[in-house]
Coordinates of C-alpha atoms and ligand atoms in Angstrom, one line a residue:
M13 CA -30.5 15.8 12.3
G14 CA -28.2 16.1 9.4
I15 CA -28.4 14.3 6.1
L16 CA -25.3 12.2 6.6
S17 CA -25.3 8.6 7.7
A18 CA -24.1 7.2 11.0
S19 CA -21.5 5.1 9.2
L20 CA -20.1 8.1 7.5
N21 CA -19.6 9.7 10.9
R22 CA -17.5 6.8 11.9
I23 CA -14.8 7.7 9.5
K24 CA -12.4 10.6 9.4
P25 CA -11.3 12.5 6.4
S26 CA -7.9 11.2 5.2
P27 CA -5.2 12.7 7.5
T28 CA -2.8 12.8 4.5
M29 CA -5.2 15.3 2.9
A30 CA -4.3 18.0 5.4
V31 CA -0.7 17.9 4.1
V32 CA -1.8 17.8 0.5
K33 CA -4.1 20.7 1.0
K34 CA -1.5 22.8 2.7
A35 CA 1.1 22.0 0.0
T36 CA -1.4 23.0 -2.7
E37 CA -2.2 26.3 -1.0
L38 CA 1.5 27.1 -0.6
K39 CA 2.1 26.2 -4.2
A40 CA -0.7 28.5 -5.3
S41 CA 0.8 31.3 -3.3
G42 CA 4.0 30.9 -5.4
K43 CA 6.2 28.8 -3.0
D44 CA 8.4 26.1 -4.4
I45 CA 7.1 22.8 -3.2
I46 CA 8.8 19.4 -3.4
S47 CA 6.2 16.7 -2.8
L48 CA 7.4 13.5 -1.3
G49 CA 3.9 12.5 -0.5
A50 CA 2.6 10.7 -3.6
G51 CA 2.0 7.0 -3.5
E52 CA 2.6 6.4 -7.2
P53 CA 5.6 5.6 -9.4
D54 CA 6.9 8.6 -11.4
F55 CA 7.5 6.3 -14.4
D56 CA 5.2 6.2 -17.3
T57 CA 3.0 3.3 -18.3
P58 CA 5.0 1.2 -20.7
D59 CA 4.3 1.7 -24.5
N60 CA 3.1 -1.8 -25.2
I61 CA 0.4 -1.5 -22.6
K62 CA -0.7 1.9 -23.9
Q63 CA -0.8 0.4 -27.4
A64 CA -3.1 -2.4 -26.3
A65 CA -5.5 0.2 -24.9
I66 CA -5.5 2.2 -28.2
E67 CA -6.2 -1.0 -30.1
A68 CA -9.0 -1.9 -27.7
I69 CA -10.6 1.5 -28.5
Q70 CA -10.1 1.0 -32.2
K71 CA -11.6 -2.5 -32.2
G72 CA -14.7 -1.3 -30.3
K73 CA -13.9 -2.9 -27.0
T74 CA -15.8 -0.1 -25.5
K75 CA -18.9 -1.8 -24.0
Y76 CA -19.8 -3.3 -20.6
T77 CA -17.8 -6.4 -19.8
I78 CA -18.5 -9.2 -17.3
V79 CA -18.8 -7.3 -14.0
D80 CA -15.8 -8.9 -12.3
G81 CA -13.5 -9.0 -15.3
T82 CA -13.2 -10.2 -18.9
I83 CA -12.4 -13.8 -19.5
E84 CA -9.1 -12.7 -21.2
L85 CA -8.1 -10.7 -18.1
K86 CA -9.1 -13.4 -15.7
R87 CA -7.0 -15.9 -17.6
A88 CA -4.0 -13.5 -17.6
I89 CA -4.4 -13.2 -13.8
I90 CA -4.7 -16.9 -13.3
E91 CA -1.4 -17.3 -15.3
K92 CA 0.2 -14.5 -13.3
F93 CA -0.6 -16.2 -10.0
K94 CA 0.7 -19.5 -11.3
R95 CA 3.9 -18.1 -12.8
E96 CA 4.9 -15.7 -10.1
N97 CA 3.3 -17.0 -6.9
N98 CA 2.7 -20.7 -7.4
L99 CA -1.0 -20.1 -6.6
F100 CA -3.6 -22.0 -8.6
Y101 CA -7.0 -20.3 -9.0
N102 CA -9.8 -21.1 -11.4
E103 CA -12.0 -18.5 -13.2
K104 CA -14.5 -18.4 -10.4
Q105 CA -11.8 -17.7 -7.9
V106 CA -10.4 -14.4 -9.4
T107 CA -12.0 -11.0 -9.6
V108 CA -11.2 -7.7 -11.1
G109 CA -12.1 -4.3 -9.6
V110 CA -11.5 -0.6 -10.0
G111 CA -8.1 -0.8 -8.3
G112 CA -6.9 -2.9 -5.4
K113 CA -8.6 -0.5 -3.0
H114 CA -12.0 -1.3 -4.6
V115 CA -11.4 -5.1 -4.2
I116 CA -10.5 -4.6 -0.6
F117 CA -13.5 -2.4 0.0
N118 CA -15.9 -5.0 -1.6
A119 CA -14.3 -7.9 0.3
I120 CA -14.7 -6.1 3.7
L121 CA -18.2 -5.0 2.9
A122 CA -19.2 -8.5 1.8
T123 CA -18.0 -10.1 5.1
I124 CA -18.2 -7.8 8.1
N125 CA -21.1 -7.9 10.5
P126 CA -21.5 -5.3 13.2
G127 CA -19.0 -5.9 16.0
D128 CA -16.6 -8.0 13.9
E129 CA -13.0 -7.1 14.4
V130 CA -10.2 -6.8 11.8
L131 CA -6.6 -7.0 13.0
I132 CA -4.5 -4.3 11.4
P133 CA -0.8 -4.2 12.2
A134 CA 0.3 -0.5 12.6
P135 CA 1.8 1.3 10.9
Y136 CA -0.8 0.6 8.2
W137 CA -2.0 1.9 4.9
V138 CA -4.5 4.6 5.7
S139 CA -7.5 3.1 4.0
Y140 CA -7.8 -0.2 5.9
P141 CA -9.3 1.1 9.1
D142 CA -11.7 3.5 7.5
I143 CA -13.0 0.8 5.1
V144 CA -13.6 -1.5 8.1
L145 CA -15.4 1.3 10.0
L146 CA -17.6 2.1 7.0
A147 CA -18.6 -1.5 6.8
G148 CA -19.6 -1.4 10.5
G149 CA -16.6 -3.4 11.8
T150 CA -14.0 -2.5 14.4
P151 CA -10.4 -2.1 13.4
K152 CA -8.1 -3.6 16.1
F153 CA -4.6 -2.2 15.8
I154 CA -1.4 -4.1 16.7
E155 CA 1.4 -1.6 17.2
C156 CA 4.6 -2.8 15.5
G157 CA 7.7 -1.0 16.5
E158 CA 10.9 -0.1 14.8
D159 CA 12.7 -2.9 16.8
N160 CA 11.0 -5.5 14.6
D161 CA 11.2 -3.4 11.4
F162 CA 7.5 -2.4 12.0
K163 CA 6.4 -6.0 11.4
V164 CA 3.9 -7.9 13.4
T165 CA 5.0 -11.1 15.2
P166 CA 3.2 -14.4 15.6
E167 CA 3.0 -13.8 19.3
Q168 CA 1.3 -10.4 18.9
I169 CA -1.2 -12.0 16.5
E170 CA -2.1 -14.8 18.9
K171 CA -2.6 -12.3 21.7
N172 CA -5.0 -10.2 19.7
I173 CA -7.2 -12.8 18.1
N174 CA -10.6 -13.5 19.8
N175 CA -13.8 -15.1 18.6
K176 CA -14.9 -11.7 17.0
T177 CA -11.8 -11.6 14.8
K178 CA -13.0 -11.8 11.1
W179 CA -9.8 -10.8 9.2
I180 CA -6.2 -10.0 9.6
I181 CA -4.7 -7.7 7.0
L182 CA -1.0 -8.2 5.9
N183 CA 0.8 -5.9 3.6
S184 CA 4.3 -6.7 2.3
P185 CA 6.2 -4.8 1.0
S186 CA 4.5 -2.3 3.2
N187 CA 3.1 1.2 2.7
P188 CA 4.2 3.2 4.7
T189 CA 7.3 1.5 6.0
G190 CA 8.7 -0.4 3.0
S191 CA 9.2 -3.4 5.3
V192 CA 9.0 -6.9 3.7
Y193 CA 8.1 -10.1 5.5
T194 CA 10.4 -13.0 4.6
E195 CA 9.1 -16.4 3.8
E196 CA 10.2 -17.6 7.2
E197 CA 8.4 -14.8 9.0
L198 CA 5.2 -15.5 7.1
R199 CA 5.5 -19.2 7.8
G200 CA 5.7 -18.3 11.5
I201 CA 2.6 -16.2 11.3
G202 CA 0.9 -19.0 9.3
K203 CA 1.6 -21.4 12.2
V204 CA -0.4 -19.2 14.5
L205 CA -3.2 -18.6 12.0
E206 CA -3.6 -22.3 11.4
K207 CA -4.9 -22.5 15.0
F208 CA -7.7 -20.0 14.2
P209 CA -9.7 -21.2 11.2
H210 CA -12.4 -18.6 11.7
V211 CA -9.9 -15.8 10.8
Q212 CA -9.7 -14.8 7.1
I213 CA -6.4 -13.5 5.8
M214 CA -6.1 -10.5 3.5
S215 CA -2.7 -10.3 1.8
D216 CA -2.2 -7.0 0.1
D217 CA 0.6 -7.7 -2.4
I218 CA 0.3 -4.5 -4.4
Y219 CA 4.1 -3.7 -4.0
E220 CA 5.2 -7.2 -4.9
H221 CA 7.5 -6.1 -7.7
V222 CA 9.1 -3.2 -5.9
L223 CA 11.5 -5.4 -4.0
Y224 CA 15.3 -5.1 -3.4
D225 CA 18.5 -6.8 -2.3
N226 CA 17.6 -10.1 -4.1
L227 CA 14.8 -10.8 -1.6
K228 CA 12.4 -13.4 -2.9
F229 CA 8.8 -12.4 -2.7
F230 CA 6.6 -14.8 -0.7
T231 CA 2.9 -14.5 -0.1
I232 CA 1.0 -16.2 2.7
A233 CA -1.5 -18.1 0.4
E234 CA 1.5 -20.2 -0.7
I235 CA 1.1 -22.1 2.6
P236 CA -1.4 -24.8 1.5
S237 CA -3.3 -24.9 4.7
L238 CA -4.1 -21.2 4.5
F239 CA -4.8 -21.0 0.7
S240 CA -8.6 -21.3 0.9
R241 CA -9.1 -18.6 3.5
T242 CA -6.6 -16.1 2.1
L243 CA -7.7 -13.3 -0.3
T244 CA -4.6 -12.4 -2.3
V245 CA -5.0 -8.8 -3.5
N246 CA -2.9 -7.3 -6.2
G247 CA -3.1 -4.7 -8.9
L248 CA -1.5 -2.9 -11.8
S249 CA -1.1 0.5 -10.2
K250 CA 2.4 0.1 -8.8
S251 CA 4.1 -2.7 -10.7
Y252 CA 3.1 -1.4 -14.1
A253 CA 2.9 2.3 -13.3
M254 CA -0.9 2.3 -14.0
T255 CA -2.4 4.2 -11.1
G256 CA -4.8 6.1 -13.3
W257 CA -6.1 3.1 -15.2
R258 CA -7.8 1.7 -12.1
V259 CA -7.3 -2.1 -12.3
G260 CA -6.9 -4.2 -9.2
Y261 CA -7.6 -7.9 -8.7
A262 CA -7.6 -10.7 -6.2
G263 CA -7.7 -14.5 -5.9
G264 CA -9.6 -16.2 -3.2
S265 CA -12.3 -18.7 -2.3
E266 CA -15.2 -19.0 -4.8
E267 CA -17.6 -18.0 -2.1
L268 CA -15.9 -14.7 -1.3
I269 CA -15.0 -13.9 -4.9
Q270 CA -18.6 -14.3 -6.0
A271 CA -19.8 -12.1 -3.1
I272 CA -17.3 -9.4 -4.1
G273 CA -18.7 -9.6 -7.7
K274 CA -22.3 -9.4 -6.3
I275 CA -21.5 -6.1 -4.5
Q276 CA -19.7 -4.8 -7.6
S277 CA -22.7 -5.6 -9.8
Q278 CA -24.7 -3.1 -7.7
S279 CA -22.2 -0.4 -7.6
T280 CA -19.5 0.3 -10.2
T281 CA -20.1 -2.7 -12.6
N282 CA -16.9 -3.5 -14.5
T283 CA -13.8 -1.4 -14.4
S284 CA -13.1 0.3 -17.8
S285 CA -13.1 -2.2 -20.7
I286 CA -10.1 -0.4 -22.2
S287 CA -8.1 -0.6 -19.0
Q288 CA -8.9 -4.3 -18.8
A289 CA -7.5 -4.8 -22.3
A290 CA -4.4 -2.9 -21.3
A291 CA -4.1 -5.0 -18.2
V292 CA -4.1 -8.2 -20.3
E293 CA -1.1 -6.9 -22.1
A294 CA 0.6 -5.8 -18.9
L295 CA 0.3 -9.3 -17.4
N296 CA 0.9 -11.3 -20.6
G297 CA 3.4 -9.1 -22.3
T298 CA 7.1 -8.4 -21.6
Q299 CA 8.0 -8.0 -17.9
D300 CA 11.5 -6.7 -18.9
F301 CA 11.0 -3.2 -17.5
I302 CA 10.1 -4.3 -14.0
K303 CA 13.6 -5.1 -12.8
P304 CA 15.3 -1.9 -14.2
R305 CA 12.5 0.1 -12.5
A306 CA 13.0 -1.6 -9.2
D307 CA 16.7 -1.1 -9.5
A308 CA 16.1 2.7 -10.1
F309 CA 14.0 2.7 -7.0
K310 CA 16.7 0.9 -5.1
D311 CA 19.3 3.5 -6.0
R312 CA 17.0 6.2 -4.7
R313 CA 16.3 4.2 -1.5
N314 CA 20.1 3.9 -0.9
F315 CA 20.5 7.6 -1.4
V316 CA 17.6 8.6 0.8
V317 CA 18.4 6.3 3.6
K318 CA 22.1 7.3 3.6
R319 CA 21.3 11.1 3.6
L320 CA 18.6 10.8 6.3
N321 CA 21.0 9.0 8.6
E322 CA 23.5 11.8 8.1
I323 CA 21.0 14.3 9.4
K324 CA 21.1 15.1 13.1
G325 CA 17.8 14.3 14.8
I326 CA 16.6 11.8 12.1
N327 CA 17.1 8.0 12.1
C328 CA 16.0 5.7 9.3
K329 CA 15.8 2.0 8.7
N330 CA 16.8 0.5 5.4
P331 CA 13.6 -1.1 4.1
K332 CA 13.7 -3.8 1.4
G333 CA 10.7 -2.8 -0.7
A334 CA 8.0 -0.4 -1.9
F335 CA 9.1 3.1 -2.5
Y336 CA 8.7 4.5 1.0
V337 CA 10.9 5.1 4.0
F338 CA 9.6 5.7 7.5
P339 CA 12.2 7.6 9.5
S340 CA 11.9 8.6 13.1
C341 CA 11.7 12.3 13.9
K342 CA 11.4 11.7 17.7
Q343 CA 14.6 13.6 18.4
C344 CA 13.2 16.7 16.8
I345 CA 10.1 16.6 19.0
G346 CA 10.2 19.2 21.9
K347 CA 12.4 21.6 19.8
K348 CA 11.6 24.9 18.2
D349 CA 11.8 25.7 14.5
K350 CA 13.5 28.8 13.2
N351 CA 10.2 30.7 13.5
G352 CA 10.0 29.9 17.2
R353 CA 7.2 27.4 16.9
K354 CA 7.4 24.4 19.2
I355 CA 7.3 20.9 17.6
E356 CA 5.0 18.9 19.9
N357 CA 4.5 15.9 17.7
D358 CA 5.0 14.4 14.2
T359 CA 2.1 16.4 12.8
D360 CA 3.8 19.7 13.9
F361 CA 7.1 18.4 12.5
V362 CA 5.7 17.8 9.0
T363 CA 3.6 21.0 9.0
S364 CA 6.6 23.2 10.1
L365 CA 8.9 21.4 7.6
L366 CA 6.4 22.1 4.8
E367 CA 6.0 25.8 5.8
I368 CA 9.7 26.5 6.2
T369 CA 11.2 24.4 3.4
G370 CA 8.4 23.5 1.0
V371 CA 9.1 19.8 1.4
A372 CA 5.9 17.8 1.8
V373 CA 5.9 14.5 3.7
V374 CA 3.3 12.7 5.8
Q375 CA 3.3 12.3 9.5
G376 CA 3.6 8.8 11.0
S377 CA 0.5 9.2 13.2
A378 CA -1.6 9.3 10.0
F379 CA -0.5 5.6 9.5
G380 CA -1.0 4.7 13.2
L381 CA 2.5 5.3 14.6
E382 CA 3.4 8.6 16.2
G383 CA 7.0 9.9 16.0
Y384 CA 7.8 9.1 12.4
F385 CA 7.1 10.5 8.9
R386 CA 6.8 8.8 5.5
I387 CA 8.8 9.8 2.5
S388 CA 7.8 8.5 -0.9
Y389 CA 10.9 8.5 -3.1
A390 CA 9.0 7.9 -6.3
T391 CA 10.3 11.1 -7.7
S392 CA 13.5 12.3 -9.5
M393 CA 16.9 12.1 -8.0
D394 CA 17.2 15.9 -8.4
N395 CA 14.1 16.4 -6.3
L396 CA 15.4 14.0 -3.7
I397 CA 18.8 15.7 -3.5
N398 CA 17.1 19.0 -3.1
A399 CA 14.6 17.8 -0.6
L400 CA 17.2 16.1 1.6
N401 CA 19.4 19.2 1.6
K402 CA 16.4 21.2 2.8
I403 CA 15.4 18.7 5.5
E404 CA 19.1 18.7 6.7
Q405 CA 19.1 22.5 7.0
Y406 CA 15.7 22.5 8.7
C407 CA 16.9 20.1 11.3
K408 CA 20.1 22.1 11.8
D409 CA 18.0 25.2 12.5
L410 CA 15.9 23.4 15.2
V411 CA 16.8 24.6 18.8
Ligands
PLP13 N1 -2.7 -1.2 -1.0 C1 -1.7 -0.4 -0.6 C2 -0.9 -0.8 0.5 C3 -1.5 0.9 -1.3 O1 -0.5 1.7 -1.0 C4 -2.4 1.2 -2.4 C5 -2.3 2.5 -3.0 O2 -1.7 3.4 -2.6 C6 -3.4 0.3 -2.7 C7 -3.6 -0.9 -2.0 C8 -4.5 0.5 -3.8 O3 -4.0 0.8 -5.0 P1 -5.0 0.8 -6.3 O4 -6.3 1.1 -5.8 O5 -4.5 2.0 -7.1 O6 -4.8 -0.5 -6.9

């Protein structure tokens, strides 16, 4: 008998780590690597936010805070939800954690009993299933194909709900596909969910501000009948380029929000007091940089999608948000690379691409859909131009 718990054995190491590990090894051996794997903006945290953190240090805001967030930050979050999402929470209905991931983790841990099911549309963000497994639950995947832009339909949801279903997790704009649910689509999903009041809804809105083509963001808690059983998760990482600061938050029912705080009080306690002060400035201060940054991402998306579709063997949808594209590499499967290695699946494709060209991307199967790969275009245009040229040459050399 080993020392490790049974629940640890239920989860697998992050499949994206294999690519990261390989890229790091190749870099260490002197090879030029272009990483299109990172899930974080390449922009810097805006200066006014940094300044607020410096002032917090200087003013001695360096002690424990209330476990689930300072009053100032909770008020800023309440205002944000009101201003941007038309959602009205009170101070007992919002919580602050160590990133959005932490809030999701606590919410799942607080609610899952053995055997409970969580509906996860696939492709999905890699952490959802493993968090559910760690909590003793069962992830139930709903495969969402390219024909519906990788989005789940009301019919698919209805078919997969049963009396063990505890949660459904929605993520728009999506990691890894960049797909965005329209208001109409979410209202359609809402109609089905109204029939199943025992199902909690988690809406992961972390990419809310990375949205293009004049699309208006809509979140499912805006539907009044679903408000009280929706946990609306958001964070500072993507919108404010603050991945390292570790601030995420959520609004939801008082019962759930207090349970999340209870778990947090026995684990991490509050997220950094300094990061919280910075987050207050992020939410209350100028929002002027958000649009230009989204526009810069849009230019990159346009370029990447156009170039990918010029490459023989690759097909790519034109997603409306986040900073990811999820092209198909199905036509490359079954071919041999220039070293004579056969590409049997998407993992072989990304491994061979990395070894031959130094371009690191992540295989679709890591996100629950085989035959695709994810590109993060949160990197410089020069890197993107270079990487796309290399991918093009790589595909040309496949036989
Ligand atoms: N949700 C999605 C879909 C993500 O892609 C990420 C980060 O990559 C997160 C949540 C969590 O971000 P953080 O913990 O930095 O707030």
